[in-house]
Coordinates of C-alpha atoms in Angstrom, one line a residue:
M132 CA 27.3 -10.9 -2.6
T133 CA 25.3 -13.8 -1.3
F134 CA 21.5 -14.2 -2.7
A135 CA 19.4 -16.1 0.1
K136 CA 15.8 -17.4 -0.1
H137 CA 14.3 -15.5 2.8
Q138 CA 14.9 -13.5 5.8
A139 CA 15.4 -16.3 8.2
H140 CA 17.7 -18.1 5.5
A141 CA 20.0 -14.9 5.6
E142 CA 20.4 -14.7 9.2
F143 CA 21.3 -18.4 9.3
I144 CA 24.1 -17.8 6.9
K145 CA 25.5 -14.7 8.8
E146 CA 25.3 -17.0 11.8
W147 CA 27.1 -19.7 9.7
F148 CA 30.1 -17.3 8.6
N149 CA 30.1 -15.5 12.2
A150 CA 30.6 -19.5 13.6
A151 CA 33.4 -20.4 11.4
Y152 CA 35.1 -16.9 11.3
P153 CA 35.0 -15.7 14.9
K154 CA 37.6 -13.0 14.6
L155 CA 35.5 -11.4 11.7
A156 CA 32.1 -11.9 13.4
G157 CA 29.5 -9.3 13.5
H158 CA 30.9 -6.7 10.9
F159 CA 32.8 -8.7 7.7
A160 CA 29.4 -10.3 6.8
R161 CA 26.1 -8.2 7.4
V162 CA 22.7 -9.1 6.2
I163 CA 21.2 -6.2 3.9
T164 CA 17.5 -6.9 3.4
F165 CA 14.5 -4.4 3.9
K166 CA 14.1 -5.5 7.1
T167 CA 17.4 -3.8 8.1
E168 CA 17.8 -0.5 9.9
Y169 CA 19.5 2.2 8.0
A170 CA 19.8 -0.3 5.3
Q171 CA 21.0 2.3 2.9
S172 CA 24.1 3.3 5.1
A173 CA 24.6 -0.4 5.0
I174 CA 24.7 -0.3 1.4
D175 CA 26.8 2.6 1.3
D176 CA 29.1 1.0 3.6
F177 CA 29.3 -1.9 1.1
S178 CA 30.2 0.6 -1.8
T179 CA 33.1 1.9 -0.7
S180 CA 36.3 0.1 -1.0
G181 CA 38.2 -1.4 1.9
K182 CA 35.0 -0.3 4.5
A183 CA 33.3 -3.2 6.3
P184 CA 31.0 -5.0 5.3
H185 CA 32.8 -6.9 2.9
I186 CA 29.9 -9.6 2.5
A187 CA 26.6 -8.5 2.0
I188 CA 23.9 -11.4 2.0
S189 CA 20.7 -9.9 0.3
V190 CA 17.0 -11.1 0.2
D191 CA 15.7 -9.6 -3.1
M192 CA 17.1 -5.6 -2.7
L193 CA 20.3 -6.0 -4.1
D194 CA 19.3 -8.1 -7.3
T195 CA 18.8 -4.7 -9.0
G196 CA 20.0 -0.6 -8.5
I197 CA 23.4 -1.4 -7.2
D198 CA 26.8 -0.9 -8.9
V199 CA 30.0 -1.9 -6.7
P200 CA 32.7 -2.6 -9.3
E201 CA 34.8 -4.0 -6.7
V202 CA 32.6 -7.1 -6.2
V203 CA 33.8 -10.4 -8.3
N204 CA 32.2 -13.2 -6.4
L205 CA 28.6 -14.3 -6.4
V206 CA 26.7 -16.5 -4.0
L207 CA 23.4 -17.9 -5.3
F208 CA 21.6 -19.9 -2.5
K209 CA 18.5 -19.9 -3.9
L210 CA 16.4 -21.5 -6.9
I211 CA 16.3 -18.6 -9.8
R212 CA 13.8 -19.4 -12.5
S213 CA 13.0 -15.9 -13.8
Q214 CA 15.5 -15.3 -16.6
T215 CA 15.3 -11.5 -16.1
K216 CA 16.6 -11.8 -12.9
F217 CA 19.0 -14.3 -13.0
W218 CA 21.2 -12.0 -16.0
Q219 CA 20.2 -9.1 -13.7
I220 CA 22.2 -10.6 -10.6
L221 CA 25.1 -11.6 -12.8
G222 CA 25.4 -8.1 -14.3
R223 CA 26.5 -7.2 -10.3
V224 CA 29.8 -8.6 -11.4
T225 CA 30.1 -7.6 -14.8
R226 CA 31.3 -3.7 -14.0
Q227 CA 34.8 -3.3 -14.7
C228 CA 37.4 -1.6 -11.5
P229 CA 40.6 -0.6 -12.3
D230 CA 43.5 -1.9 -10.7
L231 CA 41.4 -4.2 -8.8
F232 CA 43.9 -7.2 -9.1
G233 CA 46.9 -4.9 -9.3
P234 CA 48.4 -1.9 -11.0
G235 CA 46.8 -2.1 -14.5
Q236 CA 45.1 -4.9 -14.0
E237 CA 41.5 -4.9 -14.3
T238 CA 38.4 -6.5 -13.8
D239 CA 38.6 -9.7 -16.0
C240 CA 37.2 -12.5 -14.5
F241 CA 34.3 -13.2 -11.6
Y242 CA 33.2 -16.4 -10.0
V243 CA 29.5 -17.6 -9.6
F244 CA 29.0 -20.2 -6.4
D245 CA 26.1 -21.3 -7.7
F246 CA 24.4 -24.2 -4.8
C247 CA 21.0 -24.5 -6.8
Q248 CA 21.8 -25.6 -9.8
N249 CA 21.0 -22.5 -11.8
Q250 CA 23.3 -22.3 -14.6
E251 CA 22.6 -25.6 -15.7
F252 CA 18.9 -24.8 -15.7
F253 CA 19.4 -21.9 -17.9
G254 CA 22.0 -23.4 -19.6
Q255 CA 19.4 -26.2 -21.1
N256 CA 17.2 -23.0 -22.7
P257 CA 13.9 -23.9 -20.9
A258 CA 10.9 -22.6 -21.8
V259 CA 10.0 -20.4 -18.8
T260 CA 7.4 -17.8 -17.5
E261 CA 8.4 -14.7 -15.9
G262 CA 6.9 -14.2 -12.6
A263 CA 5.9 -17.7 -12.3
L264 CA 7.4 -18.1 -8.9
A265 CA 6.5 -15.7 -5.9
K266 CA 6.3 -11.9 -6.0
S267 CA 9.7 -10.7 -4.7
L268 CA 10.2 -8.9 -1.5
S269 CA 9.8 -5.1 -3.0
E270 CA 6.8 -6.2 -5.0
R271 CA 5.0 -7.7 -2.1
L272 CA 5.9 -4.7 0.3
F273 CA 4.4 -2.2 -2.4
Q274 CA 1.3 -4.0 -3.1
A275 CA 0.5 -4.5 1.0
R276 CA 1.1 -0.4 0.9
F277 CA -1.6 0.1 -2.0
D278 CA -4.1 -2.5 -0.5
L279 CA -4.0 -0.3 2.9
V280 CA -3.9 3.2 1.7
R281 CA -7.0 1.3 -0.5
A282 CA -9.0 0.1 2.2
I283 CA -7.7 3.2 4.5
E284 CA -9.9 5.3 1.8
E285 CA -12.8 2.8 1.4
K286 CA -13.7 2.8 5.2
Q287 CA -13.4 6.9 5.2
A288 CA -16.0 6.9 2.1
T289 CA -18.1 4.3 3.7
E290 CA -17.9 6.3 7.2
A291 CA -18.9 9.4 5.2
C292 CA -21.9 8.5 3.6
L293 CA -23.0 6.6 6.8
E294 CA -22.9 9.7 8.4
M295 CA -24.7 11.9 5.9
S296 CA -27.4 9.3 5.6
E297 CA -28.5 9.0 9.3
G298 CA -27.7 12.7 10.1
P299 CA -30.7 15.4 10.0
S300 CA -31.7 16.6 6.8
L301 CA -32.0 20.1 6.1
M302 CA -35.6 21.6 5.0
S303 CA -36.8 24.3 3.8
A304 CA -39.8 26.0 5.8
S305 CA -41.2 26.8 2.8
A306 CA -43.6 23.9 0.9
G307 CA -42.1 23.7 -2.3
R308 CA -38.6 23.9 -1.3
K309 CA -36.5 20.4 -1.6
S310 CA -33.9 18.9 0.8
V311 CA -30.7 19.6 0.0
F312 CA -30.3 15.9 -0.8
P313 CA -31.8 15.6 -4.3
R314 CA -33.6 12.4 -5.2
R315 CA -32.0 10.3 -7.7
D316 CA -34.3 7.7 -8.3
D317 CA -35.1 8.7 -11.8
D318 CA -32.6 5.9 -12.8
P319 CA -33.9 2.2 -11.6
R320 CA -30.6 0.6 -11.4
R321 CA -29.5 3.5 -9.0
R322 CA -32.8 3.0 -7.1
A323 CA -32.1 -1.0 -7.0
R324 CA -28.9 -0.2 -5.5
I325 CA -29.9 2.4 -2.6
P326 CA -31.0 0.4 0.4
D327 CA -34.8 1.7 2.1
R328 CA -33.2 3.3 5.0
L329 CA -30.9 5.4 2.8
R330 CA -33.6 6.4 0.4
R331 CA -36.2 7.4 3.0
A332 CA -33.5 9.5 4.5
H333 CA -33.0 11.3 1.4
E334 CA -37.1 11.7 0.8
P335 CA -37.7 15.5 0.8
R336 CA -40.2 16.4 3.2
Q337 CA -42.5 19.4 3.9
L338 CA -42.6 21.2 7.5
H339 CA -45.8 22.8 7.9
R340 CA -48.7 22.8 10.7
P341 CA -52.0 21.5 10.2
R342 CA -54.6 24.1 9.1
Q343 CA -56.9 25.2 12.0
A344 CA -60.6 26.5 11.8
P345 CA -61.0 30.2 12.1
R346 CA -62.0 31.0 15.5
R347 CA -65.0 32.9 15.7
R348 CA -65.0 36.0 18.4
K349 CA -68.5 37.0 20.0
I350 CA -70.0 40.0 19.6
P351 CA -71.6 41.5 22.8
E352 CA -75.3 42.2 22.2
A353 CA -76.5 45.4 21.6
R354 CA -78.1 46.8 24.5
N355 CA -81.3 48.9 24.2
L356 CA -79.9 52.0 26.8
E357 CA -82.9 54.7 27.0
P358 CA -81.8 58.4 27.1
L359 CA -81.4 59.9 30.1
Q360 CA -84.2 62.3 31.4
R361 CA -83.6 65.2 33.3

């Protein structure tokens, strides 16, 4: 297993290996990160004994959650200052594998190729603070997705509030019936938070016609009708 600093660094390591060993280029060493297509399939192939790839170049993906007993070589091409993460990476090569070095010869040693002096750093028992460095790729991806979902929910809530405030209010024909939007201005703190145009939209209005004076009907004058004389 090879642990790189970032995606571009992992690609550089793979290109360097392919240039040094052209006969093994393309299948012997592969980059396995969160940006790799069918990453789980590549991990399954790496976990299968005798199946390519035989070198996995990872960026914060294979630190935990993978168990390959055949792995006995670690290459650290990045700076590690988290003691928990350092021991998790070392745990990738501490699995027992029967008949690894021959019949009846189990795993009895492993090799760590540390190019960033991480073992010397933690060998001095420094007072490190967990999480002082940048977050891992998995943590950043989770945080980005969480922020995106929260932003979408806030946008939908804002649009729904604007539609309710700008749309026509449903009123009752009777004078005593209030709007479907109840007034909640009793609380001065809430009243201070509601904009004026939203408050006016929530004000109850009454639909009625102005009273008109009664119309006077003209009564025709009585005519003096003389009795008919025969």
